[in-house]
Every structure is written in structure tokens, then in C-alpha cells.
Coordinates of C-alpha atoms in Angstrom, one line a residue:
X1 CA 34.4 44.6 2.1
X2 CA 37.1 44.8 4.5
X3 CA 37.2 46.3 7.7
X4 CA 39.0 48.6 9.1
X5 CA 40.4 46.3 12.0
X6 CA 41.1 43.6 9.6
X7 CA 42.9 45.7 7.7
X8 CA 45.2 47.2 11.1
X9 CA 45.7 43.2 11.1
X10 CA 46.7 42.1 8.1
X11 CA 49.1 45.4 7.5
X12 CA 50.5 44.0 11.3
X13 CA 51.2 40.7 10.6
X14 CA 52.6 41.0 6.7
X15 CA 55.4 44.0 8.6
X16 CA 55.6 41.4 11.5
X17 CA 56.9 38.6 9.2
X18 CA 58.8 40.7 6.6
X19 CA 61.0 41.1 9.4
X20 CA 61.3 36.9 9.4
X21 CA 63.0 36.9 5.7
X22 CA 60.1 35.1 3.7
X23 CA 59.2 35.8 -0.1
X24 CA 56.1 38.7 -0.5
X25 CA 54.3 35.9 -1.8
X26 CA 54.4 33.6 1.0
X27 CA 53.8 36.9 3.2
X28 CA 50.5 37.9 1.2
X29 CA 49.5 34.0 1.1
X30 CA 49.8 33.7 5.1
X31 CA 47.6 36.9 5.2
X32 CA 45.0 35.2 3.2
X33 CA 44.9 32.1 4.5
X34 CA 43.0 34.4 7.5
X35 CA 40.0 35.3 5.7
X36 CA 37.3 33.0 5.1
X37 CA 36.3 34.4 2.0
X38 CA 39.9 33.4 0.8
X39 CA 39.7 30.1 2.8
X40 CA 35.6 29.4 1.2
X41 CA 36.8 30.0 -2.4
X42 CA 40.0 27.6 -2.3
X43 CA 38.3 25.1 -1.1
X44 CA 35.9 25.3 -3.7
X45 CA 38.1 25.6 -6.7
X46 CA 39.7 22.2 -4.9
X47 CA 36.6 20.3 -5.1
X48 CA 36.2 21.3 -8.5
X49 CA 39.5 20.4 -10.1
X50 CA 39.5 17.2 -7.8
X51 CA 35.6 16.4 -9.4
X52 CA 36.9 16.9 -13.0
X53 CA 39.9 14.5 -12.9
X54 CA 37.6 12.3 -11.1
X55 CA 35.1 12.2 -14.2
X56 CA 37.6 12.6 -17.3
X57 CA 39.8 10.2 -15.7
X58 CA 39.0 7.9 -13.0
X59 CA 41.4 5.3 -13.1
X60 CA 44.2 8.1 -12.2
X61 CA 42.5 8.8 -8.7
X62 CA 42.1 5.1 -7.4
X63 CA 44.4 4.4 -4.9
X64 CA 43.2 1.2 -3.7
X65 CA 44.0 -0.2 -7.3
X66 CA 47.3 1.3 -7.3
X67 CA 48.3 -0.4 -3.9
X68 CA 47.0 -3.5 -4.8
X69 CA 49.2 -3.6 -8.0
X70 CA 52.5 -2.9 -6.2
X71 CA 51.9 -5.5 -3.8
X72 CA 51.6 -8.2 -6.7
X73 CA 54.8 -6.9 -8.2

């Protein structure tokens, strides 16, 4: 649940930077970005894309491999 001061704030600074000519969607998304819960659950779903690409496909996420081949070309 929200408060109500977190509210007062996050109705301040979306008004604050419609003024500054930026999309809703980058408005709403700089609103976000302030709440942990927001911030927690990202972070999460990061880890858990990078995790599956990491077991379907492991080859595609080695950079030292990649390096090493442009240098020998």
C-alpha cells in the first residue's frame, strides 16, 4: 500500500516534469524507478531472463570467447 505522502510525491514530481516535455511513459517510469518495490521486482525479472539465456544458451553470453575471436581475426 501506498502512502499518502508518497502519493503527494509522486503526483509532484510527474506535474513537475510534464512541464519538461517528456513522453507519460518516461514520466510514469521516472516515478517508479522511486519505489523499491518497483526497483526489487526489476531486478528480479533481470536475473531471471539473464539466468535463462545463460542455461538454454551459454555460448551467447561469453564474452571472453567473443574477444578472443576478434582479436585472431
Amino acid at each position: 500500500m501506498i502512502s499518502n505522502s508518497h502519493k503527494n510525491y509522486d503526483s509532484s514530481v510527474s506535474s513537475g516534469l510534464a512541464e519538461s516535455g517528456l513522453s507519460q511513459r518516461l514520466l510514469d517510469l521516472r516515478v517508479k524507478i522511486q519505489q523499491q518495490d518497483y526497483l526489487d521486482n526489476a531486478i528480479l525479472r533481470i536475473a531471471q531472463v539473464i539466468s535463462k539465456k545463460i542455461v538454454e544458451n551459454p555460448e551467447e553470453l561469453s564474452f571472453a570467447d567473443r574477444k578472443m575471436r576478434a582479436a585472431k581475426i
